[in-house]
Coordinates of C-alpha atoms and ligand atoms in Angstrom, one line a residue:
M19 CA -0.1 -0.2 -0.1
K20 CA 0.9 3.7 -0.9
K21 CA 2.3 5.1 1.9
M22 CA 0.3 8.3 3.1
N23 CA 1.7 11.6 2.6
P24 CA 1.7 14.0 6.1
L25 CA -1.9 15.8 6.3
L26 CA 0.8 18.2 8.5
N27 CA 3.9 18.3 8.7
V28 CA 6.2 19.9 11.8
K29 CA 9.8 20.6 11.1
Q30 CA 12.0 21.3 14.3
L31 CA 9.7 23.8 15.3
S32 CA 10.7 26.3 17.9
V33 CA 8.7 29.4 19.8
R34 CA 10.6 31.4 22.0
Y35 CA 8.7 34.6 23.8
A36 CA 10.5 37.8 25.1
T37 CA 9.8 38.4 28.6
G38 CA 11.8 41.7 30.3
A39 CA 14.8 40.1 29.9
D40 CA 14.1 36.6 30.0
E41 CA 13.2 34.5 27.2
V42 CA 11.4 31.6 27.6
R43 CA 12.1 29.1 25.6
A44 CA 8.5 27.1 25.3
V45 CA 9.2 24.9 21.7
D46 CA 12.0 23.2 21.4
E47 CA 12.8 21.7 18.0
V48 CA 9.7 20.1 18.0
S49 CA 9.4 17.8 15.1
F50 CA 6.4 15.1 14.2
S51 CA 3.5 14.8 11.9
I52 CA -0.2 13.7 11.3
R53 CA -1.4 11.6 8.2
P54 CA -5.4 12.6 6.9
G55 CA -7.7 11.5 9.6
E56 CA -5.3 9.9 12.2
V57 CA -5.5 11.4 15.8
V58 CA -2.4 12.5 17.9
G59 CA -2.3 13.4 21.2
L60 CA 0.0 15.7 22.6
V61 CA 0.7 15.7 26.3
G62 CA 2.7 16.8 28.8
E63 CA 2.2 18.6 32.6
S64 CA 1.6 22.2 32.5
G65 CA 4.4 24.4 30.4
S66 CA 5.7 21.8 28.1
G67 CA 4.9 24.0 25.8
K68 CA 2.1 21.6 24.4
S69 CA -0.4 24.9 23.9
S70 CA 2.4 26.9 22.0
V71 CA 2.5 23.8 19.9
A72 CA -1.3 24.7 18.7
Q73 CA -0.8 28.4 18.5
A74 CA 2.0 28.3 16.0
I75 CA 0.2 25.9 13.9
L76 CA -2.7 28.2 13.6
G77 CA -0.6 31.2 13.6
L78 CA -2.0 32.8 16.2
L79 CA 1.4 33.8 18.6
D80 CA 2.2 37.6 18.9
Q81 CA 4.1 38.8 16.3
H82 CA 5.6 40.8 18.9
N83 CA 7.5 38.7 21.4
T84 CA 8.2 35.7 20.0
T85 CA 10.2 33.6 17.5
I86 CA 9.3 31.4 15.5
A87 CA 11.8 29.0 13.8
G88 CA 11.9 25.5 11.8
R89 CA 8.6 24.9 9.1
I90 CA 4.9 24.2 9.1
E91 CA 3.6 22.4 6.2
F92 CA -0.1 21.2 6.2
D93 CA -1.4 19.8 3.3
G94 CA 2.2 20.3 1.3
E95 CA 1.7 24.3 2.1
N96 CA 5.0 26.3 4.2
L97 CA 2.6 27.9 6.6
F98 CA 4.7 30.3 7.5
S99 CA 4.1 31.7 4.6
C100 CA 0.6 33.3 4.9
D101 CA 0.1 36.8 4.6
E102 CA -3.4 37.7 7.0
S103 CA -5.4 36.5 4.2
G104 CA -3.9 33.2 3.8
W105 CA -4.7 32.3 7.7
N106 CA -7.3 34.0 7.2
A107 CA -8.6 30.7 4.3
V108 CA -6.7 28.5 6.8
R109 CA -8.2 28.7 10.1
G110 CA -11.8 27.7 10.5
R111 CA -12.1 26.8 7.7
R112 CA -9.1 24.0 6.9
I113 CA -7.6 23.9 10.3
G114 CA -10.9 24.0 12.7
M115 CA -9.8 24.9 16.2
I116 CA -11.9 23.6 19.4
F117 CA -10.3 25.4 22.7
Q118 CA -10.7 25.1 26.1
S119 CA -13.4 27.8 27.4
P120 CA -16.0 26.9 24.8
E121 CA -17.3 30.4 25.3
S122 CA -14.0 31.5 23.5
S123 CA -15.2 30.2 19.8
F124 CA -18.4 32.7 20.1
N125 CA -18.2 36.0 19.9
P126 CA -20.8 37.6 22.7
V127 CA -23.1 39.7 21.2
A128 CA -24.2 37.1 18.1
T129 CA -26.0 34.4 19.0
V130 CA -24.7 30.9 18.0
G131 CA -26.8 30.6 14.7
A132 CA -25.8 34.3 13.6
Q133 CA -22.0 33.1 13.9
M134 CA -22.2 29.5 12.5
V135 CA -24.6 31.2 9.5
E136 CA -21.9 34.1 8.8
A137 CA -18.9 31.7 9.1
L138 CA -20.7 29.8 6.9
R139 CA -21.4 32.2 3.8
W140 CA -17.7 33.8 4.6
H141 CA -15.9 30.5 3.5
F142 CA -18.1 29.0 0.9
K143 CA -20.2 32.3 0.0
L144 CA -23.5 29.4 0.2
A145 CA -27.4 32.0 0.9
K146 CA -28.7 32.8 3.9
V147 CA -30.6 29.8 3.3
E148 CA -28.7 27.2 2.9
A149 CA -26.1 29.1 5.2
R150 CA -29.3 28.5 8.1
Q151 CA -29.4 24.5 7.2
R152 CA -25.9 23.5 6.5
A153 CA -25.5 25.1 10.8
L154 CA -28.9 23.6 11.8
A155 CA -27.3 19.5 10.6
A156 CA -24.3 20.4 11.6
L157 CA -26.2 21.4 15.7
R158 CA -28.0 17.5 14.2
E159 CA -24.5 16.1 13.9
V160 CA -23.2 16.7 16.4
G161 CA -26.7 15.8 19.6
M162 CA -28.0 19.0 20.5
P163 CA -31.0 19.2 21.3
R164 CA -33.3 21.5 20.5
P165 CA -31.2 22.8 17.8
E166 CA -33.8 25.8 16.6
E167 CA -33.9 27.0 20.0
V168 CA -29.8 27.0 20.2
M169 CA -29.3 28.7 17.2
H170 CA -30.6 32.2 19.1
N171 CA -28.9 31.7 22.4
Y172 CA -25.9 33.8 22.7
A173 CA -23.1 31.6 24.1
F174 CA -23.0 32.0 27.9
E175 CA -26.6 31.5 27.8
L176 CA -25.9 27.5 27.2
S177 CA -24.3 24.9 29.9
G178 CA -20.5 24.5 29.0
G179 CA -21.3 21.6 27.8
M180 CA -23.6 22.5 25.6
C181 CA -21.7 25.7 24.1
Q182 CA -18.2 23.2 24.0
R183 CA -20.7 21.2 21.4
A184 CA -22.1 24.3 19.6
A185 CA -18.2 25.1 19.1
L186 CA -17.9 21.5 18.2
A187 CA -20.7 21.7 15.4
L188 CA -19.4 25.2 14.1
V189 CA -16.9 23.1 13.4
M190 CA -17.8 20.7 11.7
A191 CA -20.0 22.8 9.3
L192 CA -16.8 24.1 8.3
Q193 CA -15.4 20.5 6.8
P194 CA -11.7 20.7 7.9
A195 CA -9.8 18.8 7.1
L196 CA -7.6 19.3 10.4
V197 CA -9.2 19.5 13.8
L198 CA -7.4 20.9 16.7
A199 CA -8.7 20.3 19.9
D200 CA -6.7 22.3 23.3
E201 CA -8.1 20.8 26.4
P202 CA -11.2 20.8 25.3
T203 CA -13.2 19.4 28.3
A204 CA -10.6 21.2 31.2
S205 CA -13.3 23.8 31.8
L206 CA -15.9 20.6 31.7
D207 CA -18.3 18.7 34.6
V208 CA -17.2 14.8 34.5
L209 CA -20.6 14.0 32.6
A210 CA -20.3 16.6 30.2
Q211 CA -16.5 15.5 29.3
A212 CA -17.7 12.3 28.9
E213 CA -19.9 13.2 26.7
L214 CA -18.1 15.6 25.2
V215 CA -15.7 12.9 24.1
Q216 CA -17.7 10.4 22.9
W217 CA -19.4 12.6 20.1
L218 CA -15.9 13.6 19.2
A219 CA -15.1 10.2 19.4
L220 CA -18.8 9.8 16.6
I221 CA -17.8 12.4 14.3
Q222 CA -14.4 11.8 14.1
K223 CA -14.7 8.6 13.0
K224 CA -17.2 9.4 11.1
R225 CA -16.3 12.2 9.1
G226 CA -12.4 10.8 9.2
F227 CA -11.1 13.8 9.8
A228 CA -7.1 14.6 11.2
M229 CA -6.9 15.6 15.4
L230 CA -4.6 16.8 17.4
V231 CA -5.6 16.5 20.9
I232 CA -4.0 18.4 23.7
S233 CA -4.7 17.2 27.2
H234 CA -3.9 16.4 30.7
D235 CA -6.4 13.8 30.5
L236 CA -4.0 10.5 29.7
N237 CA -8.0 8.9 29.6
L238 CA -9.2 10.9 26.4
V239 CA -5.6 10.9 24.5
A240 CA -5.6 7.0 25.3
R241 CA -9.8 6.9 23.9
L242 CA -9.9 8.8 21.1
A243 CA -5.5 9.3 20.0
D244 CA -3.8 6.4 17.6
Q245 CA -0.6 7.7 18.6
V246 CA 0.5 9.8 20.6
L247 CA 3.4 12.8 21.7
V248 CA 4.9 13.6 25.5
M249 CA 5.9 17.2 25.9
H250 CA 7.9 17.7 29.0
G251 CA 10.3 22.0 29.1
G252 CA 9.6 22.6 25.9
R253 CA 10.7 19.1 24.2
L254 CA 9.5 16.1 22.9
L255 CA 10.8 12.8 25.0
E256 CA 8.8 10.4 23.7
K257 CA 5.9 9.1 20.8
G258 CA 4.5 6.2 19.3
A259 CA 1.6 4.5 19.1
T260 CA -1.2 5.1 21.5
R261 CA -1.0 1.5 23.7
R262 CA 2.4 1.4 23.5
V263 CA 3.1 4.7 25.0
L264 CA 1.1 3.7 27.6
A265 CA 1.3 1.0 28.5
N266 CA 4.9 0.2 27.2
P267 CA 7.3 3.5 28.0
Q268 CA 10.1 4.2 27.3
H269 CA 11.2 7.6 29.2
P270 CA 10.4 8.2 32.4
Y271 CA 9.0 11.2 31.9
T272 CA 5.7 9.1 30.7
E273 CA 6.1 6.8 33.7
Q274 CA 5.8 9.5 35.8
L275 CA 3.1 10.9 33.6
L276 CA 0.7 7.4 33.6
R277 CA 2.0 7.3 37.8
A278 CA 0.3 10.5 38.0
V279 CA -3.2 9.6 36.9
P280 CA -5.7 9.0 40.1
R281 CA -6.6 5.6 40.1
L282 CA -9.9 5.2 40.0
I283 CA -11.1 2.0 38.0
T284 CA -15.3 2.7 37.5
A285 CA -17.5 0.0 36.7
D286 CA -17.3 0.7 33.2
M287 CA -13.9 0.3 33.2
R288 CA -13.7 -3.3 34.6
T289 CA -16.7 -4.5 32.2
H290 CA -14.6 -3.1 29.0
N291 CA -13.8 -6.8 27.8
D292 CA -11.6 -5.5 25.1
H293 CA -9.4 -3.0 27.4
S294 CA -7.2 -3.3 29.1
V295 CA -6.2 -1.4 32.5
K296 CA -2.7 0.2 33.2
N297 CA -1.3 2.2 35.6
G298 CA -5.5 3.6 36.1
V299 CA -5.3 4.0 31.8
V300 CA -8.3 2.8 29.7
L301 CA -6.2 1.2 26.7
P302 CA -7.3 1.1 23.5
Ligands
ATP428 N1 2.7 34.6 25.8 C1 3.7 33.9 26.6 N2 5.1 35.3 26.7 C2 5.5 34.7 27.8 N3 6.0 32.6 27.6 C3 4.7 32.3 27.7 C4 3.3 33.1 27.0 N4 2.7 32.1 26.4 C5 3.1 30.7 26.7 N5 4.2 31.6 27.7 C6 5.6 30.0 28.6 O1 5.6 29.5 27.7 C7 6.5 28.1 28.3 C8 4.8 27.0 27.2 O2 3.7 27.3 28.3 P1 2.2 26.7 27.1 O3 1.0 27.5 27.2 O4 3.2 26.7 26.1 O5 2.3 25.9 27.8 P2 1.1 24.2 28.1 O6 1.7 22.6 28.2 O7 0.1 24.6 27.2 O8 0.4 24.5 29.5 P3 -0.9 24.1 30.4 O9 -1.0 22.6 30.0 O10 -0.7 25.3 31.4 O11 -2.1 25.2 29.0 C9 5.4 28.2 29.6 O12 6.5 28.3 30.6 C10 4.4 29.4 29.9 O13 4.5 30.1 31.0
MG429 MG1 -2.3 24.7 27.2

């Protein structure tokens, strides 16, 4: 079988922030790639540089205090050669984003529906009626209860879980080839977390987009990711197939991360006949 070209190719990426007289090496020569349809998990403790990697991929780093080196290719195109209009065509449309705070995906002064319709019209040049239909279809696809009503809601009127689901619908409506999800469940309660992960897994399988999922939650990563990257102090310490990395970590830091997972073995985990539990993580 012919090997698929990577959709995203991050080569020797370094990100440094100038903070007064000091410089923070947030990302230090990090290289990895994501193939079409592949889900890659990026894990590591707070401050290890995970969000800086995501922001570099989206061109969201502040030019004034940031030095970026390396190269990021998306679909064969060098993202660092994009001008602002190039980035606007990539962000949202070709690379979708889900952030930790669900409200940050929406403008507080417009309804969820108005924003979805506007994004659809802008990216696909659709008539209003068709954009509205597609927005509603996307809300239904993510299992949103009462989607017609939600179209008229502002983000702050929704619960965190519903708001994150609406953010996922907004992403899905634009049909990106790659989705970056930076701590998508971190601000949600445990039930809303479980629901969102379920929908994310379901929709990813159905649509087949590639995804970079950043999380502290190794169970979330084990559930979603084919490959795992382990970051520490700006460096990539380990990468490999999810099951291999989590069941048989090669780097002592990965073992340390695994040891830090709370040992909460639930009835649900015990009844997972086709899964095994190691270090409190349900292996894929
Ligand atoms: N805009 C900025 N200016 C200066 N330093 C920054 C900036 N953004 C991040 N940093 C620093 O860069 C390092 C990496 O931060 P980053 O947010 O990428 O880590 P992270 O792995 O996403 O952490 P978390 O899990 O807490 O979200 C940290 O030391 C952080 O303090
Ligand atoms: Mg972060």
